[in-house]
PDB file of C-alpha atoms in Angstrom:
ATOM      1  CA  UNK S 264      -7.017  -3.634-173.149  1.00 58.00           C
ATOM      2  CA  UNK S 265      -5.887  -6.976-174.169  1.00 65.00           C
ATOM      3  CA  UNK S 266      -2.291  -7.844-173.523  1.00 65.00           C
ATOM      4  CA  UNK S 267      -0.233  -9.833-176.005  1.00 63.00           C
ATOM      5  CA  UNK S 268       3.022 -11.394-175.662  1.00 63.00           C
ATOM      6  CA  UNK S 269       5.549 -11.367-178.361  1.00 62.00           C
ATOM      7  CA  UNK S 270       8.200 -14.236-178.395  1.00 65.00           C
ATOM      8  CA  UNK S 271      11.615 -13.594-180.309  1.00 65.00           C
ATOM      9  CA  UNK S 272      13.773 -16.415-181.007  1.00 68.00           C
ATOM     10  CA  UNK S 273      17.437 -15.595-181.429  1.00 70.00           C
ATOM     11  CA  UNK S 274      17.376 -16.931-184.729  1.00 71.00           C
ATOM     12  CA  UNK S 275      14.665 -14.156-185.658  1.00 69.00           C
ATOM     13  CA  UNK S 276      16.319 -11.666-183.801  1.00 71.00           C
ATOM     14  CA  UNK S 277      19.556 -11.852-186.029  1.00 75.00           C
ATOM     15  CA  UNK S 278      17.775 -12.016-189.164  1.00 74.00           C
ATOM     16  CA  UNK S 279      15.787  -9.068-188.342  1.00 76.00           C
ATOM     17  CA  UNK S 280      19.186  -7.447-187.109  1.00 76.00           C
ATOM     18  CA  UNK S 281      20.821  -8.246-190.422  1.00 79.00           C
ATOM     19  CA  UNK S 282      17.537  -6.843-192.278  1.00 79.00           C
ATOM     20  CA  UNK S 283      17.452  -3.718-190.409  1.00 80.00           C
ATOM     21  CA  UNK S 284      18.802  -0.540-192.629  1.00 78.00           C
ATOM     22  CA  UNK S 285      22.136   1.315-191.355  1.00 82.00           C
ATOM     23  CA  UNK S 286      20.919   3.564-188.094  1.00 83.00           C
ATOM     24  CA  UNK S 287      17.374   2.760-188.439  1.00 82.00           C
ATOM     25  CA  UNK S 288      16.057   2.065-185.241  1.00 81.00           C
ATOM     26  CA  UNK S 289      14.078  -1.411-183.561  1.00 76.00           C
ATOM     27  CA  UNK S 290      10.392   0.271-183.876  1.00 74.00           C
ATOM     28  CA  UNK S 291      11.418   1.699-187.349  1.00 78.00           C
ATOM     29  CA  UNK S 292      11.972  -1.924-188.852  1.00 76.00           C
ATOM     30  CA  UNK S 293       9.001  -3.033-186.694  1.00 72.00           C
ATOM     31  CA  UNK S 294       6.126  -0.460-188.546  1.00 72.00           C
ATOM     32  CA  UNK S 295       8.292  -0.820-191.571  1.00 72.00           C
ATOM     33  CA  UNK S 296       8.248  -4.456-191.917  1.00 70.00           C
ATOM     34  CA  UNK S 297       4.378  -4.111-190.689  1.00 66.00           C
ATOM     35  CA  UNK S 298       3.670  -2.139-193.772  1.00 61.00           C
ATOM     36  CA  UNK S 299       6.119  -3.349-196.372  1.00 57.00           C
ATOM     37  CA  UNK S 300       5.481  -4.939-199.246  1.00 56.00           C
ATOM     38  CA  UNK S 301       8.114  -7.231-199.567  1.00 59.00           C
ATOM     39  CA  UNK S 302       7.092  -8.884-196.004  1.00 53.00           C
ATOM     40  CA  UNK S 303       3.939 -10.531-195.100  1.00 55.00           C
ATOM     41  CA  UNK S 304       1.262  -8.371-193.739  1.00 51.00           C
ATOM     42  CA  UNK S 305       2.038  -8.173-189.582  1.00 49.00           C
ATOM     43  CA  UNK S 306      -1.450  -8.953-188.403  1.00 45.00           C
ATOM     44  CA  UNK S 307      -0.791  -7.741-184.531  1.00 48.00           C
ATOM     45  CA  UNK S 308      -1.588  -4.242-183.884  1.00 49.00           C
ATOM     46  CA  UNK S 309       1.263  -2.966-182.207  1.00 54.00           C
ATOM     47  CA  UNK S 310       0.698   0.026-180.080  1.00 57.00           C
ATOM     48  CA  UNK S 311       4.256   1.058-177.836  1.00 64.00           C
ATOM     49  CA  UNK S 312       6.300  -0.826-180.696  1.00 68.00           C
ATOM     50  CA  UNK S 313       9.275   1.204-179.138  1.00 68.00           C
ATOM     51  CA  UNK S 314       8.953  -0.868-176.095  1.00 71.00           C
ATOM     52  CA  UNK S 315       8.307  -4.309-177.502  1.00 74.00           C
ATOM     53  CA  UNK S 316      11.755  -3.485-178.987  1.00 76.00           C
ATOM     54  CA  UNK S 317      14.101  -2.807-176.163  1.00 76.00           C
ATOM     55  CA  UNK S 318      12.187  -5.230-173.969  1.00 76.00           C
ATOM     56  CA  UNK S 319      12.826  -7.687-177.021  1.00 78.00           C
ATOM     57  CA  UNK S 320      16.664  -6.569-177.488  1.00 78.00           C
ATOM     58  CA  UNK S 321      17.277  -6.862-173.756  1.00 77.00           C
ATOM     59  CA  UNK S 322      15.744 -10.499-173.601  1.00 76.00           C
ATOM     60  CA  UNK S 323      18.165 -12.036-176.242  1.00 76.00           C
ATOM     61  CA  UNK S 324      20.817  -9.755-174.796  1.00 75.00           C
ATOM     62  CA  UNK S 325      20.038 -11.493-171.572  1.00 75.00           C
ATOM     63  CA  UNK S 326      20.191 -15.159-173.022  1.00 73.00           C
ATOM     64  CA  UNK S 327      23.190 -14.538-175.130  1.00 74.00           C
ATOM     65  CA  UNK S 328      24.948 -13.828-172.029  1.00 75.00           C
ATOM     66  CA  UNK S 329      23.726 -16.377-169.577  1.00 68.00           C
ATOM     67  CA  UNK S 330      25.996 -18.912-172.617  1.00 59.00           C
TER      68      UNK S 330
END
């Protein structure tokens, strides 16, 4: 299995924050954004999107306090 490595910037983690509908969770917005029309096609295959989420949400959590 190939491993990929997905980098969030804090800029792209607020946006996506603010984009996010009221209780829907991190791998939610991820498949739904992935399969929206409004967005552009996601072209990476994302198989444990629940834990590319928290891993994500706990990295800028991490930076955001290390300011």
């Amino acid at each position: 299995m190939t491993r990929k490595t997905i980098t969030v910037t804090e800029t792209a983690f607020n946006a996506a924050d603010e984009e996010r509908r009221d209780g829907e969770s991190w791998s939610d917005y991820l498949v739904r954004t992935a399969t929206d029309t409004e967005h552009e096609p996601n072209t990476v295959a994302v198989e444990n999107v629940d834990e590319i989420a928290r891993r994500s949400a706990e990295m800028v959590e991490d930076r955001m306090t290390r300011r």
